Coordinates of C-alpha atoms (C1' of nucleotides) in Angstrom, one line a residue:
Chain A
X1062 CA 0.4 0.1 0.4
X1063 CA 2.0 3.3 1.4
X1064 CA 4.4 4.2 -2.0
X1065 CA 6.9 5.9 0.1
X1066 CA 9.9 4.6 2.2
X1067 CA 9.5 7.5 4.7
X1068 CA 13.5 8.4 4.1
X1069 CA 13.2 10.2 7.9
X1070 CA 12.7 6.4 9.5
X1071 CA 15.4 5.5 11.3
X1072 CA 17.1 2.1 11.1
X1073 CA 14.7 -1.0 11.0
X1074 CA 12.1 0.7 13.7
X1075 CA 8.6 -0.1 13.3
X1076 CA 8.3 3.8 13.6
X1077 CA 7.9 4.8 16.8
X1078 CA 6.6 1.7 19.0
X1079 CA 3.0 3.9 19.1
X1080 CA 1.3 5.2 16.8
X1081 CA 0.6 2.8 14.0
X1082 CA -2.3 3.8 12.3
X1083 CA -1.6 0.8 9.7
X1084 CA -1.1 -1.8 12.8
X1085 CA -4.0 0.0 14.9
X1086 CA -6.2 -0.6 10.5
X1087 CA -4.9 -4.6 10.9
X1088 CA -6.0 -4.6 14.5
X1089 CA -9.5 -4.0 13.1
X1090 CA -9.8 -6.2 10.7
X1091 CA -8.3 -9.5 12.5
X1092 CA -10.9 -8.5 15.2
X1093 CA -13.6 -7.9 13.3
X1094 CA -12.8 -12.0 11.8
X1095 CA -12.8 -12.7 14.8
X1096 CA -15.7 -11.4 16.3
X1097 CA -17.3 -13.2 12.9
X1098 CA -15.7 -16.0 13.4
X1099 CA -17.3 -16.4 17.8
X1100 CA -20.6 -15.1 17.7
X1101 CA -21.4 -14.6 13.7
X1102 CA -21.9 -12.0 11.3
X1103 CA -25.1 -10.8 12.5
X1104 CA -24.0 -10.3 16.1
X1105 CA -20.8 -8.5 14.9
X1106 CA -21.4 -4.9 15.6
X1107 CA -19.1 -1.5 15.4
X1108 CA -19.3 -2.0 19.6
X1109 CA -17.9 -5.5 19.4
X1110 CA -15.4 -5.0 17.4
X1111 CA -14.1 -1.8 19.5
X1112 CA -14.2 -3.8 22.5
X1113 CA -12.5 -6.5 21.3
X1114 CA -9.8 -4.2 19.1
X1115 CA -9.2 -2.6 22.6
X1116 CA -9.3 0.6 20.5
X1117 CA -12.1 3.3 20.4
X1118 CA -15.4 3.7 18.8
X1119 CA -14.2 6.2 16.2
X1120 CA -11.4 4.6 14.7
X1121 CA -14.1 2.7 12.4
X1122 CA -15.2 5.1 10.9
X1123 CA -11.5 7.0 11.1
X1124 CA -9.7 4.4 9.0
X1125 CA -12.7 2.8 7.4
X1126 CA -15.2 5.7 7.0
X1127 CA -17.9 3.3 8.3
X1128 CA -19.0 -0.7 9.0
X1129 CA -19.8 -1.5 5.8
X1130 CA -16.2 -0.7 3.9
X1131 CA -14.8 -2.3 7.2
X1132 CA -16.5 -5.9 6.7
X1133 CA -15.9 -5.7 3.5
X1134 CA -11.7 -4.9 3.8
X1135 CA -12.5 -7.9 6.6
X1136 CA -13.9 -9.7 3.3
X1137 CA -10.4 -8.5 0.7
X1138 CA -7.9 -9.6 4.2
X1139 CA -8.8 -12.3 4.4
X1140 CA -9.7 -13.8 1.0
X1141 CA -6.1 -12.8 0.4
X1142 CA -4.5 -14.4 3.6
X1143 CA -6.4 -17.9 2.3
X1144 CA -4.9 -17.7 -1.6
X1145 CA -1.7 -16.6 0.2
X1146 CA -1.6 -19.2 2.0
X1147 CA -3.0 -22.0 -0.5
X1148 CA -0.2 -20.8 -2.9
X1149 CA 3.1 -21.5 0.0
X1150 CA 1.4 -24.6 0.5
X1151 CA 0.5 -25.8 -2.8
X1152 CA 3.2 -24.5 -4.8
X1153 CA 5.6 -27.7 -6.0
X1154 CA 7.9 -26.7 -8.4
X1155 CA 7.3 -27.0 -12.2
X1156 CA 8.8 -30.5 -12.4
X1157 CA 6.3 -32.5 -10.1
X1158 CA 4.6 -34.1 -11.9
X1159 CA 0.8 -33.1 -13.3
X1160 CA -1.0 -35.0 -11.0
X1161 CA 1.3 -34.6 -8.0
X1162 CA 0.7 -30.5 -8.4
X1163 CA -3.1 -31.1 -8.0
X1164 CA -2.9 -33.2 -5.0
X1165 CA -1.3 -30.8 -3.3
X1166 CA -3.8 -28.2 -4.3
X1167 CA -6.5 -30.8 -2.3
X1168 CA -4.5 -31.4 0.4
X1169 CA -3.6 -28.0 0.9
X1170 CA -7.9 -27.4 1.0
X1171 CA -7.9 -29.8 3.0
X1172 CA -5.0 -29.5 5.5
X1173 CA -5.9 -27.2 9.2
X1174 CA -3.7 -24.3 8.1
X1175 CA -6.8 -23.3 5.6
X1176 CA -9.2 -25.6 6.9
X1177 CA -10.0 -24.9 10.4
X1178 CA -13.2 -24.0 13.0
X1179 CA -12.5 -20.1 12.3
X1180 CA -11.9 -20.0 8.4
X1181 CA -15.1 -22.1 7.8
X1182 CA -17.6 -19.9 10.1
X1183 CA -16.1 -16.9 8.4
X1184 CA -15.9 -18.1 4.8
X1185 CA -19.6 -18.9 4.8
X1186 CA -20.5 -16.0 7.3
X1187 CA -19.6 -13.9 4.6
X1188 CA -20.7 -15.9 1.7
X1189 CA -23.9 -15.9 3.4
X1190 CA -24.3 -11.9 3.0
X1191 CA -22.8 -11.7 -0.2
X1192 CA -26.0 -11.5 -2.1
X1193 CA -27.0 -8.3 -0.1
X1194 CA -23.6 -6.8 0.1
X1195 CA -22.4 -6.6 -3.6
X1196 CA -18.7 -5.7 -2.2
X1197 CA -18.1 -8.8 -0.2
X1198 CA -19.8 -10.9 -2.3
X1199 CA -16.7 -10.3 -5.3
X1200 CA -14.2 -11.4 -2.5
X1201 CA -16.5 -14.7 -1.3
X1202 CA -15.7 -16.6 -4.9
X1203 CA -14.0 -19.6 -4.9
X1204 CA -13.0 -19.5 -8.3
X1205 CA -9.2 -17.6 -7.6
X1206 CA -8.5 -17.3 -11.5
X1207 CA -4.9 -18.1 -10.2
X1208 CA -6.2 -21.2 -8.5
X1209 CA -8.0 -22.9 -11.5
X1210 CA -5.5 -21.8 -14.0
X1211 CA -2.8 -23.8 -11.9
X1212 CA -5.6 -26.9 -11.9
X1213 CA -6.4 -26.6 -15.5
X1214 CA -2.6 -26.7 -16.9
X1215 CA -1.7 -29.6 -14.2
X1216 CA -5.5 -31.4 -15.7
X1217 CA -4.1 -30.2 -19.5
X1218 CA -0.8 -32.6 -18.5
X1219 CA -2.4 -35.6 -17.5
X1220 CA -4.7 -35.5 -20.7
X1221 CA -3.0 -35.0 -23.1
X1222 CA -1.2 -37.5 -22.7
X1223 CA -3.8 -39.5 -23.3
X1224 CA -6.4 -38.6 -26.1
X1225 CA -9.3 -37.4 -24.2
X1226 CA -11.6 -34.6 -25.5
X1227 CA -11.1 -31.0 -24.5
X1228 CA -14.0 -30.6 -22.3
X1229 CA -12.1 -33.0 -19.7
X1230 CA -9.7 -30.4 -18.7
X1231 CA -12.5 -27.8 -17.8
X1232 CA -14.8 -30.6 -16.1
X1233 CA -11.6 -32.0 -14.2
X1234 CA -11.2 -28.4 -12.8
X1235 CA -14.3 -27.4 -12.1
X1236 CA -15.7 -30.7 -10.3
X1237 CA -11.8 -31.0 -8.2
X1238 CA -13.4 -27.2 -7.2
X1239 CA -16.9 -28.5 -7.0
X1240 CA -15.8 -31.6 -4.8
X1241 CA -13.6 -29.3 -2.4
X1242 CA -16.5 -26.7 -1.7
X1243 CA -18.3 -29.5 -1.0
X1244 CA -15.6 -30.6 2.0
X1245 CA -16.0 -27.4 3.0
X1246 CA -19.6 -27.7 3.9
X1247 CA -19.2 -31.1 5.8
X1248 CA -16.4 -29.8 7.6
X1249 CA -18.8 -26.8 8.6
X1250 CA -21.5 -29.3 9.6
X1251 CA -19.9 -31.6 11.4
X1252 CA -16.4 -31.0 12.2
X1253 CA -16.2 -34.0 15.0
X1254 CA -16.9 -36.7 11.4
X1255 CA -14.6 -34.8 9.3
X1256 CA -11.7 -36.8 8.3
X1257 CA -9.3 -34.8 6.3
X1258 CA -7.7 -38.0 4.6
X1259 CA -10.8 -39.1 3.5
X1260 CA -12.0 -36.4 2.6
X1261 CA -8.9 -35.8 -0.1
X1262 CA -9.2 -40.4 -0.9
X1263 CA -12.7 -39.4 -1.7
X1264 CA -11.5 -37.3 -4.3
X1265 CA -8.5 -39.2 -5.4
X1266 CA -11.1 -41.3 -6.1
X1267 CA -13.7 -39.4 -8.5
X1268 CA -10.0 -38.3 -10.6
X1269 CA -8.6 -41.5 -11.0
X1270 CA -12.1 -42.5 -12.5
X1271 CA -11.9 -39.5 -14.6
X1272 CA -8.4 -40.1 -15.8
X1273 CA -7.8 -44.1 -16.2
X1274 CA -4.3 -45.2 -14.8
X1275 CA -3.6 -42.1 -12.6
X1276 CA -4.3 -40.4 -9.3
X1277 CA -3.8 -44.7 -7.9
X1278 CA -2.9 -44.7 -4.5
Chain B
X64 CA -50.6 -30.0 14.6
X65 CA -53.8 -28.9 16.0
X66 CA -54.8 -32.6 16.7
X67 CA -58.6 -31.7 17.6
X68 CA -61.0 -31.4 14.7
X69 CA -63.8 -29.4 15.4
X70 CA -66.1 -31.2 15.6
X71 CA -68.8 -28.3 15.0
X72 CA -67.3 -26.8 12.2
X73 CA -69.0 -27.4 9.1
X74 CA -68.9 -28.3 5.5
X75 CA -65.5 -27.9 3.7
X76 CA -65.1 -23.9 4.4
X77 CA -62.0 -23.3 5.9
X78 CA -62.8 -22.3 9.5
X79 CA -64.5 -19.1 8.5
X80 CA -62.6 -17.0 6.3
X81 CA -61.1 -13.9 8.1
X82 CA -59.8 -15.0 12.0
X83 CA -57.7 -17.5 10.2
X84 CA -54.0 -17.7 13.0
X85 CA -53.0 -21.1 11.4
X86 CA -52.4 -19.1 7.9
X87 CA -51.1 -15.9 9.6
X88 CA -48.1 -18.4 10.9
X89 CA -47.6 -19.7 7.3
X90 CA -47.8 -15.9 5.8
X91 CA -44.9 -15.1 9.0
X92 CA -42.7 -17.5 7.2
X93 CA -43.5 -16.8 4.2
X94 CA -42.7 -13.1 4.9
X95 CA -39.3 -14.1 7.0
X96 CA -38.0 -16.7 3.8
X97 CA -39.1 -13.7 1.4
X98 CA -37.7 -10.9 3.1
X99 CA -34.1 -12.9 3.5
X100 CA -34.1 -13.5 -0.4
X101 CA -34.8 -9.4 -1.3
X102 CA -32.5 -8.0 1.2
X103 CA -30.6 -10.4 3.1
X104 CA -30.5 -11.9 6.9
X105 CA -28.6 -8.8 8.2
X106 CA -31.3 -6.4 7.1
X107 CA -34.3 -8.8 8.0
X108 CA -35.8 -7.1 11.4
X109 CA -39.5 -7.9 12.8
X110 CA -40.7 -4.6 11.6
X111 CA -39.4 -5.2 7.6
X112 CA -41.1 -8.7 8.2
X113 CA -44.4 -7.3 8.9
X114 CA -44.1 -4.9 6.8
X115 CA -44.0 -7.1 4.3
X116 CA -46.7 -9.4 5.5
X117 CA -48.9 -6.9 6.4
X118 CA -49.4 -7.9 9.8
X119 CA -49.0 -6.6 13.0
X120 CA -45.7 -6.2 15.3
X121 CA -47.1 -8.3 17.6
X122 CA -47.9 -10.5 15.7
X123 CA -44.6 -12.2 15.6
X124 CA -44.0 -12.6 19.8
X125 CA -48.0 -14.0 19.3
X126 CA -47.1 -16.4 17.6
X127 CA -43.7 -17.3 18.0
X128 CA -42.5 -15.8 21.0
X129 CA -39.8 -13.8 19.4
X130 CA -37.6 -13.0 16.1
X131 CA -35.0 -16.1 16.7
X132 CA -38.1 -19.1 17.2
X133 CA -39.5 -17.5 13.6
X134 CA -36.4 -17.4 12.4
X135 CA -35.9 -21.3 13.2
X136 CA -39.2 -22.1 12.1
X137 CA -38.8 -20.6 8.9
X138 CA -35.4 -22.8 8.0
X139 CA -37.3 -25.9 9.4
X140 CA -40.5 -25.1 7.0
X141 CA -38.0 -24.3 3.6
X142 CA -36.3 -27.2 4.5
X143 CA -38.7 -30.1 4.6
X144 CA -40.4 -27.8 1.5
X145 CA -36.9 -28.6 -0.2
X146 CA -36.7 -32.1 0.6
X147 CA -40.5 -33.1 -0.8
X148 CA -40.2 -31.3 -4.0
X149 CA -37.2 -33.3 -4.1
X150 CA -39.5 -36.3 -3.7
X151 CA -41.9 -34.9 -5.7
X152 CA -39.3 -34.9 -8.7
X153 CA -36.9 -37.8 -8.1
X154 CA -39.0 -40.3 -7.1
X155 CA -38.9 -42.8 -9.6
X156 CA -40.8 -46.2 -8.9
X157 CA -38.2 -48.7 -7.6
X158 CA -38.5 -50.0 -11.0
X159 CA -36.0 -47.8 -12.8
X160 CA -32.6 -48.8 -13.4
X161 CA -30.5 -47.2 -10.3
X162 CA -28.2 -44.5 -12.8
X163 CA -31.4 -43.2 -13.6
X164 CA -32.6 -42.9 -10.3
X165 CA -29.2 -40.9 -9.3
X166 CA -29.3 -38.8 -12.2
X167 CA -33.4 -38.4 -11.6
X168 CA -31.5 -36.9 -8.1
X169 CA -29.3 -34.7 -9.5
X170 CA -31.4 -33.4 -11.8
X171 CA -34.2 -32.5 -9.4
X172 CA -31.1 -31.0 -7.3
X173 CA -30.4 -28.9 -10.3
X174 CA -33.8 -28.1 -11.7
X175 CA -35.3 -24.7 -11.7
X176 CA -37.5 -25.9 -8.7
X177 CA -35.1 -26.5 -6.3
X178 CA -32.4 -24.2 -7.3
X179 CA -33.1 -20.6 -7.7
X180 CA -32.0 -17.4 -7.1
X181 CA -34.3 -17.3 -4.2
X182 CA -33.8 -20.6 -2.8
X183 CA -29.9 -20.6 -3.1
X184 CA -29.5 -17.2 -1.2
X185 CA -31.7 -18.0 1.2
X186 CA -29.9 -21.6 1.8
X187 CA -26.6 -20.1 1.9
X188 CA -27.6 -17.1 4.0
X189 CA -28.7 -19.9 6.6
X190 CA -26.1 -21.9 6.5
X191 CA -24.2 -18.1 7.1
X192 CA -25.5 -18.5 10.3
X193 CA -25.8 -21.6 11.3
X194 CA -22.7 -21.7 12.8
X195 CA -24.1 -19.3 16.2
X196 CA -27.2 -20.4 15.6
X197 CA -28.0 -23.7 16.8
X198 CA -31.7 -23.6 16.3
X199 CA -31.0 -23.3 12.9
X200 CA -27.9 -24.9 12.4
X201 CA -30.9 -28.2 12.4
X202 CA -31.7 -27.5 9.0
X203 CA -29.0 -26.5 7.4
X204 CA -27.6 -29.9 6.4
X205 CA -27.1 -31.1 3.0
X206 CA -27.2 -34.3 4.6
X207 CA -30.8 -35.4 4.6
X208 CA -31.1 -39.0 5.4
X209 CA -33.7 -40.0 3.3
X210 CA -32.2 -38.5 0.2
X211 CA -28.7 -40.1 1.6
X212 CA -30.1 -43.4 1.3
X213 CA -31.6 -42.9 -1.9
X214 CA -28.9 -42.5 -3.5
X215 CA -26.7 -45.1 -1.1
X216 CA -29.4 -47.5 -2.2
X217 CA -29.1 -46.8 -6.5
X218 CA -25.2 -47.1 -6.4
X219 CA -25.0 -50.2 -3.8
X220 CA -26.8 -51.5 -6.7
X221 CA -25.1 -50.5 -9.5
X222 CA -21.6 -51.7 -7.6
X223 CA -22.6 -55.2 -7.0
X224 CA -23.2 -56.1 -10.2
X225 CA -19.3 -55.9 -10.2
X226 CA -17.5 -56.3 -7.6
X227 CA -16.1 -53.7 -5.9
X228 CA -15.3 -52.6 -2.5
X229 CA -17.5 -51.4 0.0
X230 CA -15.9 -48.4 0.0
X231 CA -16.9 -47.2 -3.5
X232 CA -20.6 -47.1 -2.4
X233 CA -20.3 -43.9 0.4
X234 CA -17.8 -42.5 -1.6
X235 CA -20.3 -42.0 -4.5
X236 CA -22.9 -40.9 -2.0
X237 CA -20.5 -37.8 -0.3
X238 CA -19.2 -37.3 -3.4
X239 CA -22.3 -37.1 -5.4
X240 CA -24.0 -34.9 -2.3
X241 CA -20.0 -32.4 -2.4
X242 CA -20.6 -31.9 -6.1
X243 CA -24.0 -30.7 -6.1
X244 CA -23.3 -28.3 -3.1
X245 CA -20.3 -27.2 -5.6
X246 CA -22.8 -26.2 -8.4
X247 CA -25.0 -24.3 -6.0
X248 CA -22.7 -22.6 -4.7
X249 CA -21.8 -22.1 -8.4
X250 CA -24.8 -21.0 -9.4
X251 CA -25.2 -18.1 -6.2
X252 CA -21.7 -17.0 -7.3
X253 CA -23.2 -16.1 -11.2
X254 CA -26.0 -17.3 -11.9
X255 CA -26.0 -16.0 -15.6
X256 CA -22.8 -18.1 -16.3
X257 CA -24.4 -21.3 -14.7
X258 CA -25.7 -24.3 -16.9
X259 CA -28.4 -26.2 -15.2
X260 CA -27.5 -29.0 -18.2
X261 CA -23.2 -28.8 -18.9
X262 CA -23.9 -28.8 -14.7
X263 CA -25.7 -32.5 -14.6
X264 CA -23.7 -34.0 -17.0
X265 CA -20.4 -33.0 -15.6
X266 CA -21.5 -34.9 -12.4
X267 CA -22.4 -38.2 -14.7
X268 CA -19.2 -37.7 -15.6
X269 CA -17.6 -38.0 -12.8
X270 CA -19.8 -40.8 -11.4
X271 CA -19.1 -43.1 -15.2
X272 CA -15.6 -42.3 -14.4
X273 CA -16.2 -44.5 -10.7
X274 CA -18.5 -46.4 -12.6
X275 CA -16.9 -48.1 -15.8
X276 CA -19.3 -48.5 -18.3
X277 CA -22.2 -46.9 -16.8
X278 CA -24.0 -43.9 -16.9
X279 CA -22.9 -43.4 -20.1
X280 CA -24.5 -40.3 -22.3
Chain C
dG661 C1' -78.7 -9.9 23.1
dT662 C1' -74.8 -11.0 26.0
dC663 C1' -70.9 -13.2 27.5
dT664 C1' -66.7 -15.7 26.9
dC665 C1' -62.2 -16.6 24.9
dT666 C1' -59.3 -16.4 21.8
dA667 C1' -57.2 -13.2 17.7
dA668 C1' -55.0 -9.5 16.5
dT669 C1' -53.1 -4.9 17.1
dG670 C1' -50.1 -1.4 17.3
dG671 C1' -47.5 1.7 20.0
dA672 C1' -44.0 2.0 24.6
dC673 C1' -40.4 0.5 26.7
dG674 C1' -34.9 0.5 27.1
dA675 C1' -31.1 -1.4 24.6
dT676 C1' -28.9 -1.0 21.1
dC677 C1' -27.5 -0.1 16.7
dG678 C1' -23.9 3.0 13.4
dT679 C1' -22.6 7.6 12.7
dC680 C1' -19.8 11.5 13.2
dC681 C1' -17.0 15.6 15.7
dA682 C1' -15.6 18.1 19.5
dT683 C1' -11.8 17.2 21.6
dT684 C1' -7.4 15.4 23.8
dT685 C1' -2.9 12.9 22.9
dA686 C1' 1.7 12.0 20.9
dA687 C1' 4.9 12.7 17.5
dT688 C1' 7.0 16.0 14.0
dG689 C1' 9.1 20.4 12.4
dT690 C1' 11.0 24.8 13.7
Chain D
dA794 C1' 10.0 24.8 23.7
dC795 C1' 6.8 25.9 20.9
dA796 C1' 3.7 25.1 17.1
dT797 C1' 2.1 21.9 13.7
dT798 C1' -0.1 18.3 12.4
dA799 C1' -2.0 13.7 12.6
dA800 C1' -4.2 10.0 15.5
dA801 C1' -6.9 8.3 18.8
dT802 C1' -10.3 9.1 22.1
dG803 C1' -15.5 8.5 23.4
dG804 C1' -19.8 10.2 23.8
dA805 C1' -23.6 12.5 21.3
dC806 C1' -27.8 11.5 18.2
dG807 C1' -31.0 10.2 16.3
dA808 C1' -33.4 5.5 14.6
dT809 C1' -33.7 1.0 14.4
dC810 C1' -33.6 -2.4 16.9
dG811 C1' -36.9 -6.7 19.6
dT812 C1' -40.2 -7.3 23.4
dC813 C1' -44.2 -6.7 26.0
dC814 C1' -48.6 -5.5 27.1
dA815 C1' -53.2 -2.8 27.5
dT816 C1' -56.4 -2.8 24.3
dT817 C1' -59.7 -3.8 20.3
dA818 C1' -62.2 -6.6 17.2
dG819 C1' -64.3 -11.3 16.3
dA820 C1' -66.5 -15.4 16.5
dG821 C1' -68.8 -19.0 18.9
dA822 C1' -72.0 -20.4 23.6
dC823 C1' -75.7 -19.6 26.0

DNA sequence: GTCTCTAATGGACGATCGTCCATTTAATGT
DNA sequence: ACATTAAATGGACGATCGTCCATTAGAGAC
C-alpha cells in the first residue's frame, strides 16, 4: 500500500512503537474476523469489534469510513490471506508431476492451516451475506483465477498424454473445486465426523475414475 | 398440529374466512423467507417482516414467541419444503434403473424448482448464520437421511453387479452430494454463466469414471 | 343480545445500532 | 520550548432494534 518509504525513518524500527495507524487498521480487521468467527455476522457490531480490539469506537469511522467498508476490507483480507497460504502450501516446483500438483492443491485446501473452525465460519458467513452485499461478493468466490489456472494446466498435461476430449480438462477443474467446496460444507456441518484424509482420498478416487491409470494410490 | 378436529365446523369451509391463526403463521414464515431472499438476513428485522406480511408487529411474539423462533421455524419450513419437492421430482418407481434414479436426484437438485435465485440466497444465508444459531443449524444440513439412503441404495445396486470394494458406495454418495453442493455455490456466485445441463453432465461424467461402463451418455 | 375467549393490534419501552465530531493526545518540524 | 499536524478518543445523536402488553375486534356459546 504505502508507496513512499519515509526517508526520515531510522533503522529498521517500526515507526516509534506508539501511534501506528497501519497496525491499528490491521488490528481492526483481525478483530472483525475473530468476532465473526465467534458470534456470527449478525451479532458483529461496531461496539463488539472495538471492545475486542481494545480500540475506541471512533477508529472504524476514522480508518474505514464506516462499518460496511470495514467488513469489505475484512473479506478482502481474508480472501488474500487464504490464497497466499494456498500458494505457500501447494506450490510445488513445475518439475513435480501434474498429479502431484493437483493433489497438493487438494491436500492444502483440506489442511488445518486452511480448513479450520475459524476460517470455515468466516467463509460461510461472508458467503451468506454476499448476495445482499456487493462489496463482499467480490471476495467470496471460490474460483480464484490463479488457482483455476494451476489446476487447469495440470489436468491439461495429464489429459494430453492420452487422447481425451477438450472438455475433460474443464470438467476436471470445475469438479475438483466443487468437490472441495462440498468438503468445506461437510466440515462446517460436523467437524467431529469429518476426516481430512478420507476427504482427500474421495476426491483422488473421483479423479482416478476421470483419468484411467492416474491418481492411483 | 391441531389434534382435535372441531366437530362444530361445518362443511369443508376453511374456518370462516377471517381469523385464521394458522394461515397467519404460514404468512409470517413466507414473509420471513421472502425478506431474507430480498435484502439478506442481516437486514431482516421484525418490522420488515411485518410490513411485508401486512400483519401487525405483535404477531411474531404471539405466534412464535420471538424473532429467533420465527427464524428457526422459517428454516425448518424451507428445509421441509425443499426435501418434499425433491421427493416429488426425483421419486421414480423402484422399477427404474439405479443409474436413472441417481440422475433423477441430480437433475432435480439442479432444476429450476429447487435451484433458483430465491432458494440459493435463503439456503446460503441460513448456512452462514448456522454456526452461531444452533436452532437453525439443525436445518441447514445437506445430508438429509432419506436422500442419502436413496443414493446409497442406488449406488449399491450398481456396485454389486461388479465386484467393487465396499467404500465405493459411500464415496459415490458423499461425492455426489459434495458435487451438488459445489454446483449450488457456482450458481450463487454467477447465475448468468451457470448452466444446469453442463453441471448435470459434469457430475454424470465423474460418476461414469467411478463406475466404468455406467452413466454413459 | 350478552358473555366469553382468543386472535390481533399498535404503540411504549429500554437497549443497542452506526455515524459523526469536538476534544485530547502524541509525534514531528522549526 | 512552541507550533503544527495527524491519530485517537469517547460520548452525543437520532434511528432502529426486539420485546412486551394494554387494548380492540371478532367468533362461537348460551
